[in-house]
mmCIF file of C-alpha atoms in Angstrom:
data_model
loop_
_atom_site.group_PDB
_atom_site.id
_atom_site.type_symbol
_atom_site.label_atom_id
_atom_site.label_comp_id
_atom_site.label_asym_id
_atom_site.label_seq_id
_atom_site.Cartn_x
_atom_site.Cartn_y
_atom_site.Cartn_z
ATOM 1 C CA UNK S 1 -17.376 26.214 -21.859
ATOM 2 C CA UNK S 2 -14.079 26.729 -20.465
ATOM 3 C CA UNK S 3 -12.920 25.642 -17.074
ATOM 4 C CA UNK S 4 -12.388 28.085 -14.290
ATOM 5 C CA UNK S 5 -9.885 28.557 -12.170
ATOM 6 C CA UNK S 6 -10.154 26.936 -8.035
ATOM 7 C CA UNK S 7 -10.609 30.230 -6.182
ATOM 8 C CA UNK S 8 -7.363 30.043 -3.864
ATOM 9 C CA UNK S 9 -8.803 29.143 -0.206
ATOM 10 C CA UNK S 10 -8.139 31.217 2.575
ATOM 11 C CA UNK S 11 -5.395 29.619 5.138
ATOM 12 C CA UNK S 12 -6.759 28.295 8.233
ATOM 13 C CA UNK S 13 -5.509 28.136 11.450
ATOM 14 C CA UNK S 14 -5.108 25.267 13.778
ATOM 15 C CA UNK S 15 -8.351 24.954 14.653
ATOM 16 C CA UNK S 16 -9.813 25.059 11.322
ATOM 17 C CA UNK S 17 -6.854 22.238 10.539
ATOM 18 C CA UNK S 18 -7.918 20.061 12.965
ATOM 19 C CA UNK S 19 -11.635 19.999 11.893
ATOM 20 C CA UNK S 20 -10.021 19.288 8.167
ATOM 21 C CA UNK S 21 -7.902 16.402 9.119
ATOM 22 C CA UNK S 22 -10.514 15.201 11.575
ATOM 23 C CA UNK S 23 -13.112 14.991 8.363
ATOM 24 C CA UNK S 24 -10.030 13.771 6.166
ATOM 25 C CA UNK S 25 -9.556 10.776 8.273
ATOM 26 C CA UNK S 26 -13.355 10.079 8.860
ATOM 27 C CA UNK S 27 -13.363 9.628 5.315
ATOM 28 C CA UNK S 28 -9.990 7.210 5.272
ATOM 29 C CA UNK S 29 -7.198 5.403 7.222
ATOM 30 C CA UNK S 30 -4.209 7.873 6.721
ATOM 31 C CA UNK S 31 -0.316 8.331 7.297
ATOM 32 C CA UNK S 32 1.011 11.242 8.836
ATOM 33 C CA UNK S 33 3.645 12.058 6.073
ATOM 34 C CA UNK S 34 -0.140 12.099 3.990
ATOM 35 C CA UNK S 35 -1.703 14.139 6.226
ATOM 36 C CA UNK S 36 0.495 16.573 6.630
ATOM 37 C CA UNK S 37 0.824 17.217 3.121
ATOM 38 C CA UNK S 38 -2.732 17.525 3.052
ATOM 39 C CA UNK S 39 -2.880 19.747 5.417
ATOM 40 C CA UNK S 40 0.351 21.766 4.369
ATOM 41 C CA UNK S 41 -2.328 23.158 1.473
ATOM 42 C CA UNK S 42 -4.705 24.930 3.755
ATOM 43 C CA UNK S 43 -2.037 26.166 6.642
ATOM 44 C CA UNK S 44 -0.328 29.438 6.526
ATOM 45 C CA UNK S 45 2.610 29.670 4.926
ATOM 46 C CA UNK S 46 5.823 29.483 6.846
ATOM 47 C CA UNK S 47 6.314 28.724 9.987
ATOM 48 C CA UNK S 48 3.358 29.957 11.825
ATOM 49 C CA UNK S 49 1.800 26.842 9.278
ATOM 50 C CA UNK S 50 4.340 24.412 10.339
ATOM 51 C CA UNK S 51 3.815 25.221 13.978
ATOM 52 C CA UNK S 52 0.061 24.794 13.270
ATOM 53 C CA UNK S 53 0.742 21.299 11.595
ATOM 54 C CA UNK S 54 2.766 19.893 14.166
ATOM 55 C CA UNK S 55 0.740 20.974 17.129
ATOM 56 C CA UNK S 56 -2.971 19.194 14.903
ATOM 57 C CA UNK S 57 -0.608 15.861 14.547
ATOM 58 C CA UNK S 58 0.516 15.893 18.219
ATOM 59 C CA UNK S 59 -3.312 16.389 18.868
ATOM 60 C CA UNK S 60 -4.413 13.476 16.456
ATOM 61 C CA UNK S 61 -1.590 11.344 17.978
ATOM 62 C CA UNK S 62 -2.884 12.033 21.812
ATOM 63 C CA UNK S 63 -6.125 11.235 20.990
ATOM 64 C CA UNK S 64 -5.328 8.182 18.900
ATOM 65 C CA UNK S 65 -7.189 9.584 15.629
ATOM 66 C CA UNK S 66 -3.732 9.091 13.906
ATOM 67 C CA UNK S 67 -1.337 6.467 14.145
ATOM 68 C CA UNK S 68 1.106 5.137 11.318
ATOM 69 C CA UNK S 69 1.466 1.551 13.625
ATOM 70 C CA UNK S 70 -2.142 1.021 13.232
ATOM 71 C CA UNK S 71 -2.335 2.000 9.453
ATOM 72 C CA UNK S 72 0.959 -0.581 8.889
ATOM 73 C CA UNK S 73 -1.053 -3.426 10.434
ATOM 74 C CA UNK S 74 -4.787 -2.846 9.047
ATOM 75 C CA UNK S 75 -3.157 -1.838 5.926
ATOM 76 C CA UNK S 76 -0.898 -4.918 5.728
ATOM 77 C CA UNK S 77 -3.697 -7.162 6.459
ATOM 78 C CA UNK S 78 -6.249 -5.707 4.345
ATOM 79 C CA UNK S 79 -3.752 -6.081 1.255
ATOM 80 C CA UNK S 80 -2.982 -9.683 2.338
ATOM 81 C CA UNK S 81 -6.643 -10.910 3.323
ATOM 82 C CA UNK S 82 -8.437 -9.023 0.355
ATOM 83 C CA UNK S 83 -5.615 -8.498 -2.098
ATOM 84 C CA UNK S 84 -3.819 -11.603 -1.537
ATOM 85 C CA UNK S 85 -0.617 -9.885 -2.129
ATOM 86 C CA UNK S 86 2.747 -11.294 -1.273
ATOM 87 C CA UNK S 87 4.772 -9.607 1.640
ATOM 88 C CA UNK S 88 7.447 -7.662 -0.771
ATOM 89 C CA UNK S 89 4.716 -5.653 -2.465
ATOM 90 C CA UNK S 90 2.942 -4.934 0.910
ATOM 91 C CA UNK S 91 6.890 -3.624 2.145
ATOM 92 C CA UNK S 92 7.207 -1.193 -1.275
ATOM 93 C CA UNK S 93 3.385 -0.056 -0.901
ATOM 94 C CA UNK S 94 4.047 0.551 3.160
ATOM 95 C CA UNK S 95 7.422 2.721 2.720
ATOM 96 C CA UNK S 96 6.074 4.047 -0.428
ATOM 97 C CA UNK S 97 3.416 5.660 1.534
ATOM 98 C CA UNK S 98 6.461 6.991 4.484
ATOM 99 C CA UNK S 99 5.893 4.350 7.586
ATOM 100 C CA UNK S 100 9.364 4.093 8.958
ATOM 101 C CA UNK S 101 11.157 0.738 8.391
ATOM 102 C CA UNK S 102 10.574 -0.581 11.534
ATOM 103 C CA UNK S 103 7.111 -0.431 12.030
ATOM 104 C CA UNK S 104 6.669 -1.865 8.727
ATOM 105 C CA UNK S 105 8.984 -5.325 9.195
ATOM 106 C CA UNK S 106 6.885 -5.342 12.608
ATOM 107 C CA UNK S 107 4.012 -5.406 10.341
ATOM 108 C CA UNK S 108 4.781 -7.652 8.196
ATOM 109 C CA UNK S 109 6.223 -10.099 10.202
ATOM 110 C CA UNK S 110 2.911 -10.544 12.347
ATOM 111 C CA UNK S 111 0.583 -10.636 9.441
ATOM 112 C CA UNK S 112 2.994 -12.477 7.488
ATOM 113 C CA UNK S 113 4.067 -14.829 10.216
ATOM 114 C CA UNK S 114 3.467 -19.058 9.426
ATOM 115 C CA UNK S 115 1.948 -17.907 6.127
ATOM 116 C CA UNK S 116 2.606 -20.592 3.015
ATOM 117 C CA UNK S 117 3.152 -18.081 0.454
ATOM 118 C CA UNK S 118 2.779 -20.903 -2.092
ATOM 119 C CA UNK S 119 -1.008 -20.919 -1.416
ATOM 120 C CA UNK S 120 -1.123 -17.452 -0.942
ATOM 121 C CA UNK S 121 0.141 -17.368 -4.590
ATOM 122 C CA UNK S 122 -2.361 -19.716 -5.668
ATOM 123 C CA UNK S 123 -5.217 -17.737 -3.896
ATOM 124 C CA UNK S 124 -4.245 -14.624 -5.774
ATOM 125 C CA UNK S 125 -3.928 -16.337 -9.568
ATOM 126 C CA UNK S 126 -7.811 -17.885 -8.386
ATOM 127 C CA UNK S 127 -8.285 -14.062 -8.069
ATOM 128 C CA UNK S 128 -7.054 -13.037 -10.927
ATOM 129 C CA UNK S 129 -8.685 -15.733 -12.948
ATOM 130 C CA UNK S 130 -5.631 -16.733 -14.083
ATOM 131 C CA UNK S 131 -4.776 -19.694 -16.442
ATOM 132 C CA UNK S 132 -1.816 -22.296 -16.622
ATOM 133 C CA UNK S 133 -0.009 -20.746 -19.518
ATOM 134 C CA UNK S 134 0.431 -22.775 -22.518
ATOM 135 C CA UNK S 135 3.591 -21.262 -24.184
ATOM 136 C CA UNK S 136 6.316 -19.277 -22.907
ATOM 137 C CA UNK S 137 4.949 -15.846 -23.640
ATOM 138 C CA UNK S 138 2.098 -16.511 -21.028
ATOM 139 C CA UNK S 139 4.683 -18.068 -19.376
ATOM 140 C CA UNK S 140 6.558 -15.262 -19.104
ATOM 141 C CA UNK S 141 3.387 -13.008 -18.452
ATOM 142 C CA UNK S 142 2.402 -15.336 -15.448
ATOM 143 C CA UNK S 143 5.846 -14.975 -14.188
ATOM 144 C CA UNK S 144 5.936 -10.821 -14.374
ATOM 145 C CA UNK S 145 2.330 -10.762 -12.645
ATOM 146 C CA UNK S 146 3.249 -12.842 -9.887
ATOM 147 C CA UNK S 147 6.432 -10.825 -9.275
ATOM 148 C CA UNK S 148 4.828 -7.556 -9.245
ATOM 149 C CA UNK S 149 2.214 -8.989 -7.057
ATOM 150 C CA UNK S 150 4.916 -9.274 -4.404
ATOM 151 C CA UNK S 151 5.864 -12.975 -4.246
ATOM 152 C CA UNK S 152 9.930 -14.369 -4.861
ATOM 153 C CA UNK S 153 10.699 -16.377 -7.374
ATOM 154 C CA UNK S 154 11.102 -19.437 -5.594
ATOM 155 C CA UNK S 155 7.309 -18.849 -5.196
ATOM 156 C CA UNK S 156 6.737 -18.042 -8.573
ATOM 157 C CA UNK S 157 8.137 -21.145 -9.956
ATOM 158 C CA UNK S 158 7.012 -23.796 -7.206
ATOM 159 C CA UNK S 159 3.477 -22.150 -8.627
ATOM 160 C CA UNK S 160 4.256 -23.175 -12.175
ATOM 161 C CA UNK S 161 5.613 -26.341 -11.456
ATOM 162 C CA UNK S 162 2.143 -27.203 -9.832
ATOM 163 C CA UNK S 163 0.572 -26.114 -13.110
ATOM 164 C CA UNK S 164 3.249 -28.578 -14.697
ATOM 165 C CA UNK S 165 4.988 -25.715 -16.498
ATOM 166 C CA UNK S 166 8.501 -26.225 -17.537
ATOM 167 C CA UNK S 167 10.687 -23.703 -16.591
ATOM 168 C CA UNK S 168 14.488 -22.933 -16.210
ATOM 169 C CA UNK S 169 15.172 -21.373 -12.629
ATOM 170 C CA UNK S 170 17.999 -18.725 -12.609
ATOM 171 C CA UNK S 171 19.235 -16.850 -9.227
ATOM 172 C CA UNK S 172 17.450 -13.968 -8.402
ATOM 173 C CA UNK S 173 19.113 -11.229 -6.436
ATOM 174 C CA UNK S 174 17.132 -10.543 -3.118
#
């Protein structure tokens, strides 16, 4: 059987936009660079669409539906507290997803604030289920997961030097 076609929808106006983003963020905490491109797919085209977009956003925004502070934060500590990420990968996710610089080093400097990323580093290998690597192709597998998971690499090797891995630290550009 052979798949069909979507049957292009009908553009709605802004009342028909609100009601979608309204049921688009029952179902999830969302940005408003995300929402709008959600929403860009069932607006007119042009600017009557545009106009339409703005004026559901402003809405949203009034009635505190939508608000890209309060995404940074829960986001943020949801990713630490669950996650156990480090703060850089936390940054790239945030302005990978279009929060605005600012709110995002507020973010991350009051969920970040006083934490010992050390033990933060440990809590996410205990996570993982990883083990002390015994040669230096683990080694160098520990060190790649821990850096994508967002901690520096003073972190990285103050972690293997608990594990009583031997390992030659080289300057990393910040």
């Amino acid at each position: 059987m052979a798949f069909q076609r979507a049957k292009p929808r009908e553009p709605v106006g802004e009342a028909g936009l609100f009601e979608y983003a309204v049921g688009m963020l029952a179902r999830r905490m969302r940005t408003v660079r995300d929402l709008r491109r959600l929403m860009k797919t069932r607006a007119f085209p042009g600017a009557e669409g545009e106009a339409a977009i703005d004026a559901v956003v402003a809405r949203l925004i009034e009635l505190n539906y939508l608000s890209d502070t309060r995404f940074a934060a829960d986001y943020t500590r949801l990713r630490k507290e669950g996650e156990k990420f480090g703060r850089r990968r936390v940054q790239q996710d945030l302005m990978g997803k279009g929060i605005a610089s600012e709110l995002v080093g507020a973010a991350l400097g009051a969920a970040y604030e006083g934490v010992d990323e050390v033990a933060l580093a440990r809590e996410y290998c205990a996570r993982k289920r990883m083990k002390q690597p015994t040669h230096e192709k683990e080694t160098a597998r520990t060190m790649g997961r821990l850096l994508r998971a967002g901690f520096s690499a003073g972190t990285v090797f103050k972690v293997l030097r608990q594990w009583g891995v031997e390992v030659e630290e080289f300057e990393v550009e910040e």
